[in-house]
Tab-separated table of C-alpha atoms and ligand atoms in Angstrom:
chain	number	residue	atom	x	y	z
A	1168	UNK	CA	57.295	6.490	-18.992
A	1169	UNK	CA	53.568	7.156	-19.221
A	1170	UNK	CA	51.197	4.524	-17.854
A	1171	UNK	CA	49.778	3.962	-21.332
A	1172	UNK	CA	50.188	5.412	-24.782
A	1173	UNK	CA	47.279	7.529	-26.089
A	1174	UNK	CA	46.429	4.761	-28.525
A	1175	UNK	CA	46.374	2.090	-25.770
A	1176	UNK	CA	44.292	4.402	-23.537
A	1177	UNK	CA	41.657	4.909	-26.212
A	1178	UNK	CA	41.550	1.180	-26.861
A	1179	UNK	CA	41.045	0.485	-23.168
A	1180	UNK	CA	38.325	3.146	-22.882
A	1181	UNK	CA	36.551	1.786	-25.950
A	1182	UNK	CA	36.731	-1.733	-24.576
A	1183	UNK	CA	35.294	-0.682	-21.187
A	1184	UNK	CA	32.479	1.272	-22.902
A	1185	UNK	CA	31.672	-1.721	-25.057
A	1186	UNK	CA	31.527	-4.076	-22.078
A	1187	UNK	CA	29.302	-1.658	-20.073
A	1188	UNK	CA	27.045	-1.190	-23.087
A	1189	UNK	CA	26.603	-4.932	-23.468
A	1190	UNK	CA	26.020	-5.411	-19.735
A	1191	UNK	CA	23.423	-2.644	-19.504
A	1192	UNK	CA	21.601	-3.793	-22.601
A	1193	UNK	CA	21.589	-7.407	-21.547
A	1194	UNK	CA	20.146	-6.293	-18.243
A	1195	UNK	CA	17.340	-4.293	-19.833
A	1196	UNK	CA	16.462	-6.552	-22.702
A	1197	UNK	CA	16.856	-9.926	-21.093
A	1198	UNK	CA	13.744	-11.961	-21.831
A	1199	UNK	CA	11.160	-11.711	-19.096
A	1200	UNK	CA	10.493	-14.934	-17.282
A	1201	UNK	CA	7.126	-16.312	-18.364
A	1202	UNK	CA	4.689	-16.838	-15.549
A	1203	UNK	CA	3.443	-20.280	-14.584
A	1204	UNK	CA	0.349	-21.250	-16.507
A	1205	UNK	CA	-1.562	-22.388	-13.428
A	1206	UNK	CA	-3.782	-19.446	-12.664
A	1207	UNK	CA	-6.542	-19.666	-10.155
A	1208	UNK	CA	-9.745	-18.309	-11.538
A	1209	UNK	CA	-10.973	-16.071	-8.789
A	1210	UNK	CA	-11.767	-12.360	-8.937
A	1211	UNK	CA	-9.938	-11.533	-5.761
A	1212	UNK	CA	-7.476	-13.636	-3.895
A	1213	UNK	CA	-5.669	-12.876	-0.705
A	1214	UNK	CA	-2.712	-14.640	0.732
A	1215	UNK	CA	-0.174	-13.604	3.289
A	1216	UNK	CA	3.534	-14.107	2.742
A	1217	UNK	CA	4.197	-15.681	6.094
A	1218	UNK	CA	0.848	-17.288	6.865
A	1219	UNK	CA	-0.450	-19.899	4.490
A	1220	UNK	CA	-4.069	-19.507	5.557
A	1221	UNK	CA	-4.501	-15.923	6.688
A	1222	UNK	CA	-7.252	-15.221	9.159
A	1223	UNK	CA	-7.262	-11.527	8.373
A	1224	UNK	CA	-10.282	-9.996	6.721
A	1225	UNK	CA	-10.117	-8.969	3.063
A	1226	UNK	CA	-9.150	-5.336	2.586
A	1227	UNK	CA	-12.592	-4.383	1.317
A	1228	UNK	CA	-14.068	-5.714	4.537
A	1229	UNK	CA	-11.606	-3.649	6.526
A	1230	UNK	CA	-12.750	-0.576	4.635
A	1231	UNK	CA	-16.344	-1.407	5.416
A	1232	UNK	CA	-15.442	-1.792	9.070
A	1233	UNK	CA	-13.636	1.522	9.077
A	1234	UNK	CA	-16.523	3.208	7.281
A	1235	UNK	CA	-19.035	1.856	9.721
A	1236	UNK	CA	-17.070	3.207	12.634
A	1237	UNK	CA	-15.814	6.493	11.320
A	1238	UNK	CA	-18.974	8.600	10.895
A	1239	UNK	CA	-20.349	8.033	14.401
A	1240	UNK	CA	-17.265	8.841	16.386
A	1241	UNK	CA	-15.697	12.205	17.066
A	1242	UNK	CA	-12.452	12.857	18.916
A	1243	UNK	CA	-13.057	14.149	22.459
A	1244	UNK	CA	-12.823	17.908	22.933
A	1245	UNK	CA	-10.043	19.480	24.880
A	1246	UNK	CA	-11.405	19.853	28.429
A	1247	UNK	CA	-9.044	22.680	29.343
A	1248	UNK	CA	-10.899	24.922	26.907
A	1249	UNK	CA	-14.181	24.576	28.848
A	1250	UNK	CA	-15.225	28.076	30.051
A	1251	UNK	CA	-16.499	28.983	33.566
A	1252	UNK	CA	-20.251	28.494	33.772
A	1253	UNK	CA	-23.092	29.439	36.147
A	1254	UNK	CA	-25.116	26.885	38.141
A	1255	UNK	CA	-27.958	26.686	35.632
A	1256	UNK	CA	-25.620	25.634	32.938
A	1257	UNK	CA	-23.829	23.237	35.267
A	1258	UNK	CA	-26.492	20.528	34.921
A	1259	UNK	CA	-26.269	20.744	31.169
A	1260	UNK	CA	-22.511	20.681	31.435
A	1261	UNK	CA	-22.668	17.564	33.576
A	1262	UNK	CA	-24.915	15.891	31.002
A	1263	UNK	CA	-22.454	17.061	28.395
A	1264	UNK	CA	-19.617	15.478	30.298
A	1265	UNK	CA	-21.526	12.211	30.495
A	1266	UNK	CA	-22.046	12.196	26.745
A	1267	UNK	CA	-18.497	13.279	26.303
A	1268	UNK	CA	-17.093	10.483	28.421
A	1269	UNK	CA	-19.139	7.958	26.473
A	1270	UNK	CA	-17.865	9.495	23.247
A	1271	UNK	CA	-14.360	9.343	24.667
A	1272	UNK	CA	-14.819	5.705	25.551
A	1273	UNK	CA	-16.124	4.859	22.125
A	1274	UNK	CA	-13.381	6.881	20.536
A	1275	UNK	CA	-10.674	5.080	22.464
A	1276	UNK	CA	-12.233	1.742	21.535
A	1277	UNK	CA	-12.370	2.874	17.953
A	1278	UNK	CA	-8.809	4.130	18.226
A	1279	UNK	CA	-7.668	0.748	19.482
A	1280	UNK	CA	-9.518	-1.210	16.836
A	1281	UNK	CA	-8.245	1.105	14.113
A	1282	UNK	CA	-4.705	0.729	15.395
A	1283	UNK	CA	-5.202	-3.017	15.482
A	1284	UNK	CA	-6.516	-3.111	11.917
A	1285	UNK	CA	-3.655	-0.932	10.691
A	1286	UNK	CA	-0.914	-2.902	12.420
A	1287	UNK	CA	-2.566	-6.147	11.349
A	1288	UNK	CA	-2.535	-5.099	7.693
A	1289	UNK	CA	1.049	-3.839	7.946
A	1290	UNK	CA	2.381	-6.905	9.737
A	1291	UNK	CA	0.729	-9.556	7.597
A	1292	UNK	CA	1.767	-7.904	4.332
A	1293	UNK	CA	-1.069	-9.445	2.440
A	1294	UNK	CA	-0.512	-9.631	-1.284
A	1295	UNK	CA	-3.648	-9.368	-3.350
A	1296	UNK	CA	-3.686	-11.381	-6.591
A	1297	UNK	CA	-0.833	-13.505	-5.305
A	1298	UNK	CA	-2.471	-16.749	-6.435
A	1299	UNK	CA	-3.099	-15.309	-9.852
A	1300	UNK	CA	0.445	-13.969	-10.210
A	1301	UNK	CA	2.669	-16.046	-7.940
A	1302	UNK	CA	6.240	-15.000	-7.088
A	1303	UNK	CA	9.293	-16.823	-8.435
A	1304	UNK	CA	9.151	-20.255	-6.844
A	1305	UNK	CA	12.768	-20.661	-5.757
A	1306	UNK	CA	13.217	-17.284	-4.116
A	1307	UNK	CA	9.608	-16.362	-3.257
A	1308	UNK	CA	10.240	-12.912	-4.722
A	1309	UNK	CA	8.996	-10.853	-7.634
A	1310	UNK	CA	11.048	-9.518	-10.560
A	1311	UNK	CA	10.642	-5.934	-9.387
A	1312	UNK	CA	8.975	-4.164	-6.515
A	1313	UNK	CA	7.299	-0.853	-7.293
A	1314	UNK	CA	6.573	1.244	-4.245
A	1315	UNK	CA	4.233	4.209	-4.491
A	1316	UNK	CA	3.064	6.589	-1.824
A	1317	UNK	CA	-0.503	7.692	-2.405
A	1318	UNK	CA	-2.325	10.539	-0.742
A	1319	UNK	CA	-5.827	11.630	-1.738
A	1320	UNK	CA	-5.548	12.483	-5.429
A	1321	UNK	CA	-7.473	9.681	-7.037
A	1322	UNK	CA	-7.414	11.270	-10.515
A	1323	UNK	CA	-3.603	11.117	-10.690
A	1324	UNK	CA	-3.599	7.638	-9.232
A	1325	UNK	CA	-6.027	6.565	-11.961
A	1326	UNK	CA	-3.546	7.666	-14.629
A	1327	UNK	CA	-0.739	5.759	-12.956
A	1328	UNK	CA	-2.797	2.580	-12.627
A	1329	UNK	CA	-3.924	2.925	-16.235
A	1330	UNK	CA	-0.341	3.099	-17.485
A	1331	UNK	CA	0.724	0.229	-15.243
A	1332	UNK	CA	-2.169	-1.818	-16.604
A	1333	UNK	CA	-0.915	-1.348	-20.166
A	1334	UNK	CA	2.686	-2.281	-19.291
A	1335	UNK	CA	3.748	-5.635	-20.639
A	1336	UNK	CA	4.762	-8.253	-18.078
A	1337	UNK	CA	3.840	-5.910	-15.241
A	1338	UNK	CA	2.244	-8.987	-13.681
A	1339	UNK	CA	5.669	-10.328	-12.659
A	1340	UNK	CA	6.295	-7.266	-10.472
A	1341	UNK	CA	4.838	-6.445	-7.097
A	1342	UNK	CA	3.158	-3.125	-6.408
A	1343	UNK	CA	3.416	-1.809	-2.851
A	1344	UNK	CA	1.069	1.054	-2.100
A	1345	UNK	CA	1.687	3.158	0.970
A	1346	UNK	CA	-1.311	5.155	2.177
A	1347	UNK	CA	-0.984	8.164	4.455
A	1348	UNK	CA	-4.539	9.376	3.984
A	1349	UNK	CA	-7.931	7.804	4.487
A	1350	UNK	CA	-9.616	8.081	1.110
A	1351	UNK	CA	-12.276	5.598	0.099
A	1352	UNK	CA	-11.925	6.468	-3.601
A	1353	UNK	CA	-8.175	5.788	-3.437
A	1354	UNK	CA	-8.803	2.475	-1.638
A	1355	UNK	CA	-11.380	1.574	-4.289
A	1356	UNK	CA	-8.880	2.204	-7.087
A	1357	UNK	CA	-6.288	-0.004	-5.386
A	1358	UNK	CA	-8.990	-2.613	-4.778
A	1359	UNK	CA	-9.767	-2.653	-8.483
A	1360	UNK	CA	-6.217	-3.687	-9.505
A	1361	UNK	CA	-6.538	-7.159	-10.996
A	1362	UNK	CA	-3.570	-7.208	-13.369
A	1363	UNK	CA	-0.651	-7.446	-10.919
A	1364	UNK	CA	0.068	-8.419	-7.319
A	1365	UNK	CA	-0.453	-5.553	-4.915
A	1366	UNK	CA	0.170	-5.037	-1.233
A	1367	UNK	CA	-0.812	-2.113	0.959
A	1368	UNK	CA	0.921	-0.320	3.801
A	1369	UNK	CA	-0.987	2.029	6.088
A	1370	UNK	CA	0.548	4.921	7.920
A	1371	UNK	CA	0.064	4.939	11.698
A	1372	UNK	CA	-1.544	8.384	11.578
A	1373	UNK	CA	-3.881	7.510	8.742
B	241	LIG	C1	-5.298	7.227	19.760
B	241	LIG	O1	-4.072	6.587	19.449
B	241	LIG	C2	-2.952	7.445	19.306
B	241	LIG	C3	-1.778	6.621	18.851
B	241	LIG	O2	-1.496	5.566	19.720
B	241	LIG	C4	-2.700	8.187	20.634
B	241	LIG	O3	-1.617	9.060	20.486
B	241	LIG	C5	-3.946	8.956	21.006
B	241	LIG	O4	-3.762	9.586	22.249
B	241	LIG	C6	-5.152	8.026	21.070
B	241	LIG	N1	-6.349	8.829	21.326
B	241	LIG	C7	-7.281	8.475	22.205
B	241	LIG	C8	-8.419	9.401	22.376
B	241	LIG	O5	-7.213	7.432	22.856
B	242	LIG	C1	1.315	-11.647	-17.687
B	242	LIG	O1	1.540	-10.700	-18.683
B	242	LIG	C2	1.933	-11.259	-19.922
B	242	LIG	C3	2.266	-10.137	-20.891
B	242	LIG	O2	1.766	-8.902	-20.512
B	242	LIG	C4	0.819	-12.151	-20.477
B	242	LIG	O3	1.238	-12.730	-21.688
B	242	LIG	C5	0.540	-13.223	-19.445
B	242	LIG	O4	-0.554	-14.017	-19.870
B	242	LIG	C6	0.214	-12.605	-18.110
B	242	LIG	N1	0.114	-13.665	-17.120
B	242	LIG	C7	-1.024	-13.916	-16.477
B	242	LIG	C8	-0.954	-15.014	-15.501
B	242	LIG	O5	-2.034	-13.285	-16.667
């Protein structure tokens, strides 16, 4: 005997479809949890997830720090490429080396501080606008987490941010932005987000 008659089978299939339809629709159209009314009136607020009073500098300050350090410092040249030189040029070369070693020193200091800033930002997972748009109290989470990887195309990013800005209840989701490129204009766009919580991740080889 067959497992089910054609009629029974169709009934079962219809029933399963109906249940899935209801489940999916309930999931998508369930009313969005209203956010607490207590909103701190500050333009920019920073708060770490794990640390209640973060000592880390605001992101804009980090950018300023990076900017201040970046233009003056060049990576050291590869010494193995230095050609053979006569004695007259040796003095100049020695002076060169002196400058070079000081550049190297500064570069390694810069390298260390940059690494420190990057790992600091990544570890502390600071969420901007967290006070304005707090996570769900019981679970300390957000409704959704949107992760985007940005490179250096600020015009495309602008479109994305614009459409996020016009999305209803976007303020109950968290935006995580992963940067793999040092672009001030991209940082500025992310800095300007005031309509939802946002956190940044920096690539090690930024
Ligand atoms: C800078 O840091 C990177 C990553 O740790 C390392 O690979 C590189 O050798 C460092 N460069 C200098 C000049 O210290
Ligand atoms: C969050 O977004 C909703 C709808 O987009 C809005 O009604 C609400 O006021 C926003 N909440 C805050 C704290 O701005």
